Short mmCIF file of C-alpha atoms in Angstrom, two decimals:
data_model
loop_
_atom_site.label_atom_id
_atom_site.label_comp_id
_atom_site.label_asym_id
_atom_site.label_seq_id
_atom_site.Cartn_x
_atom_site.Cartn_y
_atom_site.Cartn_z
CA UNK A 1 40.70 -140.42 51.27
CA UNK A 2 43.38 -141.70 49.40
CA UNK A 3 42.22 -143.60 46.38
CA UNK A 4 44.79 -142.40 44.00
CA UNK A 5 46.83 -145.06 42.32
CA UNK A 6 50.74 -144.66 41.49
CA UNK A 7 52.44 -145.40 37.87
CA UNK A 8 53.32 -148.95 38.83
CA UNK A 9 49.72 -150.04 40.22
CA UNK A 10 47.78 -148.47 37.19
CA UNK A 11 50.28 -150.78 35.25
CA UNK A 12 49.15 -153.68 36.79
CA UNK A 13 45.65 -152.41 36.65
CA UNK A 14 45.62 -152.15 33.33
CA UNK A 15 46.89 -155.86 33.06
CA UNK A 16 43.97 -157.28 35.55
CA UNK A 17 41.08 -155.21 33.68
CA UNK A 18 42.63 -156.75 30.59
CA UNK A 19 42.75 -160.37 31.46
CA UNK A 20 38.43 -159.60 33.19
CA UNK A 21 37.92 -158.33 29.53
CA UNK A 22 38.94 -161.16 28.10
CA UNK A 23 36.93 -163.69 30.13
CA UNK A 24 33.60 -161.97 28.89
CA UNK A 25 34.89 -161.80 25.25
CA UNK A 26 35.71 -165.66 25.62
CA UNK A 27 32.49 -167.06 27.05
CA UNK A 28 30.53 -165.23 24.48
CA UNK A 29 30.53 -167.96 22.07
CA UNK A 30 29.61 -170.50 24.99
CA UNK A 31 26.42 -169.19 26.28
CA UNK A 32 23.68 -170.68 23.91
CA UNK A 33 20.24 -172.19 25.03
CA UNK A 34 19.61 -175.24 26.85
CA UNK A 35 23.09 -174.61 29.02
CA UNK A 36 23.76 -174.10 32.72
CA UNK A 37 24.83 -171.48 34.74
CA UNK A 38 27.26 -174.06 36.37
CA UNK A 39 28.75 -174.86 32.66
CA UNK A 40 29.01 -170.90 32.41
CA UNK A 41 31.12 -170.89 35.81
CA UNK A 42 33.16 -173.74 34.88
CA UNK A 43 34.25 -172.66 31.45
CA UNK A 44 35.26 -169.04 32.82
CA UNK A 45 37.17 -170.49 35.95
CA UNK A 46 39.31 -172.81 33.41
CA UNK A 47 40.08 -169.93 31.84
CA UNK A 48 41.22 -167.45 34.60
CA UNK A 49 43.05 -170.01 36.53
CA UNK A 50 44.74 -171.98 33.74
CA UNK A 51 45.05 -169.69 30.60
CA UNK A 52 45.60 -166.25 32.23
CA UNK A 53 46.66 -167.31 35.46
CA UNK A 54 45.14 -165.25 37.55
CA UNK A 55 42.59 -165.99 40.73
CA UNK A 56 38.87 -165.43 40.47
CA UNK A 57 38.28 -162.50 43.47
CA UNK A 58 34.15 -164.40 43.57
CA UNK A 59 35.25 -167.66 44.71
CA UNK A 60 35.05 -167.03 48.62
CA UNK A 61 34.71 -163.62 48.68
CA UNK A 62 32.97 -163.47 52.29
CA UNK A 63 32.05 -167.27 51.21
CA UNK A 64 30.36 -166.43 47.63
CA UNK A 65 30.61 -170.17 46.46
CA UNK A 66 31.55 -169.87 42.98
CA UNK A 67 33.65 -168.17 40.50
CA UNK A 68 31.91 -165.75 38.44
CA UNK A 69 28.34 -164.18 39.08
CA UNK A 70 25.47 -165.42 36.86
CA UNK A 71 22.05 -163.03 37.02
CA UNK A 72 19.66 -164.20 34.64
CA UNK A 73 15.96 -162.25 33.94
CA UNK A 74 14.96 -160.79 37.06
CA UNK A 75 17.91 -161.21 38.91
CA UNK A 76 19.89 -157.57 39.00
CA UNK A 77 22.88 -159.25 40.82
CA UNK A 78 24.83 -161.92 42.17
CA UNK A 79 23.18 -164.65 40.75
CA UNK A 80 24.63 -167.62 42.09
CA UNK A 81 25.75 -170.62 38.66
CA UNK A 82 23.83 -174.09 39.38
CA UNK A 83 23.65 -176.68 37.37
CA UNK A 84 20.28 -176.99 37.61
CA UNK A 85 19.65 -173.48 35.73
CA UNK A 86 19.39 -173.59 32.48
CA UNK A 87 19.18 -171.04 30.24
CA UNK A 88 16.24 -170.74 28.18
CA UNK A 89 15.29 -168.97 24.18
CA UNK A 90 15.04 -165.65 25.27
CA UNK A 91 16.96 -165.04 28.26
CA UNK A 92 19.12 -162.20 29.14
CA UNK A 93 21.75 -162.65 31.77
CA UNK A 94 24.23 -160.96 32.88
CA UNK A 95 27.76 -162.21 33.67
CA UNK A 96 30.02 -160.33 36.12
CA UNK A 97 33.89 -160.92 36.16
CA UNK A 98 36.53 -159.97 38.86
CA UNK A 99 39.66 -161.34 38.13
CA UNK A 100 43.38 -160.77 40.25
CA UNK A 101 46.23 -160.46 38.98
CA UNK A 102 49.41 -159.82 40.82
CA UNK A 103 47.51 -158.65 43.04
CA UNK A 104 45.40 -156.14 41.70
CA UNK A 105 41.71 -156.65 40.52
CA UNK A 106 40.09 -156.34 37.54
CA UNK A 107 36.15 -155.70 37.71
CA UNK A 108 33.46 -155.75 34.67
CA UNK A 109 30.30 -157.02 33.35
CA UNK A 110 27.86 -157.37 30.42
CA UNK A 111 24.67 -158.78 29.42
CA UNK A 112 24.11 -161.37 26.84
CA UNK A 113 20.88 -162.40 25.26
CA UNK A 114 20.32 -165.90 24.73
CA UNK A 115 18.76 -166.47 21.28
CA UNK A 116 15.71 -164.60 20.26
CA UNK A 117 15.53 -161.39 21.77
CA UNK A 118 12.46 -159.84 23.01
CA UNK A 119 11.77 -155.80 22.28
CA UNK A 120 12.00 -154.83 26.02
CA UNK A 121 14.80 -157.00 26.49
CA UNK A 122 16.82 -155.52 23.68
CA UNK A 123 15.83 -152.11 24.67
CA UNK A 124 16.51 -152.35 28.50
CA UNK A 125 20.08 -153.93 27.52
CA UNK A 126 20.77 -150.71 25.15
CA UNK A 127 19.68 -148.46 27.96
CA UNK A 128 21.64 -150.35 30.59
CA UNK A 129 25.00 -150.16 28.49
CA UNK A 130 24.45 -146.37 26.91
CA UNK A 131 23.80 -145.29 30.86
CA UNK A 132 27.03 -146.37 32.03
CA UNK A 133 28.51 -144.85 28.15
CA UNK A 134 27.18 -141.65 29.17
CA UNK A 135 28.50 -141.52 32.50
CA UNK A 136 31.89 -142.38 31.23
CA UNK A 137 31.92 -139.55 28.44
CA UNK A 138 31.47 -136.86 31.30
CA UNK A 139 34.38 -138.36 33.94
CA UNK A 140 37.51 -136.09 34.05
CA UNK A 141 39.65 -134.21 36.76
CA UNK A 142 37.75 -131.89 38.85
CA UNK A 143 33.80 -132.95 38.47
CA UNK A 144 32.19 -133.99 41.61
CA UNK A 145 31.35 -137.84 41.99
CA UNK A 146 27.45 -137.16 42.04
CA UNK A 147 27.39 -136.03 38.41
CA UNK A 148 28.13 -139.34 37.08
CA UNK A 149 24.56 -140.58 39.26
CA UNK A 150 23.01 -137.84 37.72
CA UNK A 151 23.60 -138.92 34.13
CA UNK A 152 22.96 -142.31 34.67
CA UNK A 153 19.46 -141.42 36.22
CA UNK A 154 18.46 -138.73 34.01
CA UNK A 155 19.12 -140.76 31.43
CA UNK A 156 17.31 -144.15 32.47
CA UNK A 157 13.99 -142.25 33.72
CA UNK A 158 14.02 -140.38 30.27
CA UNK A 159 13.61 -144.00 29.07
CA UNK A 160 10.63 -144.79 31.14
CA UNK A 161 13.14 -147.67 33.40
CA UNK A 162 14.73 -147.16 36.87
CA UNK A 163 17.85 -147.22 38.72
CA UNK A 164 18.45 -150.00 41.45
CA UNK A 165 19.75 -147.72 44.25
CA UNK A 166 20.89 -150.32 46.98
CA UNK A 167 24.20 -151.36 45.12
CA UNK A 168 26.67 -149.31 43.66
CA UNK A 169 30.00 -148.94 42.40
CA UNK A 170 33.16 -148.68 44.06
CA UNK A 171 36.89 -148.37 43.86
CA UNK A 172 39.22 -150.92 43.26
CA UNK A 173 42.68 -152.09 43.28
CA UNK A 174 44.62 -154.21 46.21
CA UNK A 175 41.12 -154.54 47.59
CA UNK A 176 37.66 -155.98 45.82
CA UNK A 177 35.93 -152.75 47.13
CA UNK A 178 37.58 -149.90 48.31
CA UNK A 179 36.47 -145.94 47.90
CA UNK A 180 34.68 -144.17 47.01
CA UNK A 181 31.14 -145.57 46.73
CA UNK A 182 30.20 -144.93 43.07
CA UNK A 183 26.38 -144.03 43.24
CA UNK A 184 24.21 -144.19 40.16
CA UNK A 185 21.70 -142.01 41.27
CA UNK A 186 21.84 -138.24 41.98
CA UNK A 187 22.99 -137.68 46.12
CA UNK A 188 24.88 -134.31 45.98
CA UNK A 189 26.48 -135.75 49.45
CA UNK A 190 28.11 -138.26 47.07
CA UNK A 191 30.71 -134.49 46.32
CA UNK A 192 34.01 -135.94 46.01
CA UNK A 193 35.85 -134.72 43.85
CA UNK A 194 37.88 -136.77 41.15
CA UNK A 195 41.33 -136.79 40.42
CA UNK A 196 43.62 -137.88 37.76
CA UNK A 197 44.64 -141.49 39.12
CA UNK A 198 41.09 -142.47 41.04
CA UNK A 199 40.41 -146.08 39.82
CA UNK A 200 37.17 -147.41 40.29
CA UNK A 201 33.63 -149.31 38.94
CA UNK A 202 30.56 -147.71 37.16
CA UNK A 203 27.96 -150.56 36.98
CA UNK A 204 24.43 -149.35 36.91
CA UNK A 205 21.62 -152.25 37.78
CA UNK A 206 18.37 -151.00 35.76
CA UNK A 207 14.45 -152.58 36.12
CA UNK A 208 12.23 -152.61 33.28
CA UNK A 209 9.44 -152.37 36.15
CA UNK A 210 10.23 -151.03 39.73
CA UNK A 211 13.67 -149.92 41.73
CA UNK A 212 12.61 -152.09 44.55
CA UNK A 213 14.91 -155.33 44.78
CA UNK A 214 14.80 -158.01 47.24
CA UNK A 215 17.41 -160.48 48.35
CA UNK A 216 16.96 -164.48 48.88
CA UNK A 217 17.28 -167.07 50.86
CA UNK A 218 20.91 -167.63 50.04
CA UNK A 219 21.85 -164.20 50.76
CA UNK A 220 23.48 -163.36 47.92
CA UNK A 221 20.98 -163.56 45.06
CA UNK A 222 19.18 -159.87 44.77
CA UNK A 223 16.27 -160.04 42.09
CA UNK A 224 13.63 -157.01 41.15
CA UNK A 225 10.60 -157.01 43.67
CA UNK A 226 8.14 -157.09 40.99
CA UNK A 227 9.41 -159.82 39.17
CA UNK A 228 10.47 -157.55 36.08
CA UNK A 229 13.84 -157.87 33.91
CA UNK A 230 17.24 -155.86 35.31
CA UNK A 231 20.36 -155.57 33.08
CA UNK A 232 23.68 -154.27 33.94
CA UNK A 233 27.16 -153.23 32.57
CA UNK A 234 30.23 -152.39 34.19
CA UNK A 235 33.92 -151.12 33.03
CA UNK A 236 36.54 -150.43 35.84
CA UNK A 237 38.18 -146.66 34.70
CA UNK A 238 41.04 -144.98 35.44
CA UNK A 239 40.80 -141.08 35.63
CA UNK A 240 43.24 -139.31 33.21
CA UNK A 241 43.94 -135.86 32.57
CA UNK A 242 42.42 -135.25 29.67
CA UNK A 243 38.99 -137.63 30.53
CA UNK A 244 39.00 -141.80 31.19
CA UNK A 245 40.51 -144.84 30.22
CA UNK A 246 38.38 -148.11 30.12
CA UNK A 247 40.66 -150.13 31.98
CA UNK A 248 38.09 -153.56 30.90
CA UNK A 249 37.77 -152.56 27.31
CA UNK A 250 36.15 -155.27 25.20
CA UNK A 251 36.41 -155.62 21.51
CA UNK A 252 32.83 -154.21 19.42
CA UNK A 253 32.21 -151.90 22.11
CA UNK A 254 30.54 -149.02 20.95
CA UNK A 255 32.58 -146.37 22.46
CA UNK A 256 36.66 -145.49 22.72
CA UNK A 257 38.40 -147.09 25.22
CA UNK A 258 40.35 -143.80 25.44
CA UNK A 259 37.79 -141.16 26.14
CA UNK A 260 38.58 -137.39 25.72
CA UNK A 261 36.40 -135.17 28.07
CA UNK A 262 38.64 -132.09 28.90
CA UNK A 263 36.71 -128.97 27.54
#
């Protein structure tokens, strides 16, 4: 498998994760009560196409109708915007970004409370976004893909909340998906081995309630079979010698976007 990315791609992978980090920090001081998903979209799409020039890799990926995925409460992903949803005091969603640029993509996501926040809501988010943290302290050259499941789920169970185990993460670059599948769960058959150069997604999808998700009518809209909250995060990384960079670094993050993990 050859996932490994030369000096002139990672440049312009650094540039698309960039321009994705930039959407989210844009539409943060957008998404109030009482406004659509649609508006969300709209605002986000202006944005990509006119300010940073770039293409939105959502809008007809294998004909997903819009440009940015909304997943609000129980959805854990690919919440299709509508106009007719509007977000409500007390909401959490989640809005995931994949931008191109010159070709190359840019991946990430984060959640967002919408005024008041409830105690499991707050606490599920802080779970969601210290999971992926955790997994991204212990990348480097030479550990086996697996461990990175393994500290996501150790971590989330510890907290009483589970790991959604029927999407996953995934490398990145030319292509919206390419390998390796990133699992966030522990399958030691998930053994290969990283390398300075690998680019790809951690994005763990965590229930408050049960793993078990179901997908809708529209067959793109995947919410938690027991109706209970899911939140998500996702940086795309690049594997460095000495540990990761966060290639969709976002300003008050609580971690470096340079992380040392070489013992």
């Amino acid at each position: 498998m050859n996932c490994i990315k030369t000096d002139s791609e990672i440049k312009k992978m650094r540039t698309s994760g960039r321009l994705a980090a930039e959407v989210l920090e844009m539409i943060e001081k957008y998404i109030k009560p009482n406004m659509s998903t649609e508006d969300i979209n709209q605002i986000c799409h202006d944005f990509i196409v006119h300010e940073k020039k770039a293409l939105s890799a959502c809008l007809g990926y294998h004909g997903f109708p819009k440009s940015i995925c909304t997943s609000v409460n129980d959805v854990v992903c690919h919440g299709i915007p509508n106009k007719k949803q509007i977000l409500q005091e007390g909401d959490i969603i989640n809005v995931d970004i994949t931008i191109i640029k010159n070709n190359y993509h840019g991946d990430t996501s984060k959640m967002f409370f919408i005024g008041k926040k409830s105690i499991l809501s707050q606490r599920l988010c802080k779970v969601a976004q210290e999971s992926l943290y955790r997994a991204l302290k212990i990348v480097q050259p030479g550990i086996p893909l697996y461990t990175i499941g393994e500290t996501i789920q150790n971590y989330v169970e510890e907290n009483d909340f589970s790991v959604v185990k029927e999407y996953c993460g995934h490398g990145i670059g030319r292509n919206f998906h390419e390998e390796p599948h990133v699992l966030h769960y522990k399958n030691k058959e998930n053994n290969i081995i990283l390398k300075k150069g690998m680019i790809f997604t951690i994005e763990p999808m965590i229930n408050a309630g049960s793993p078990q998700v179901k997908c809708m009518k529209d067959g793109w809209t995947v919410k938690t079979k027991d109706r209970s909250l899911s939140a998500q995060y996702e940086h795309t990384i690049l594997v460095t010698e000495y540990g990761c960079d966060i290639l969709t670094y976002q300003k008050n993050e609580k971690i470096s976007p340079k992380l040392v993990n070489k013992k």
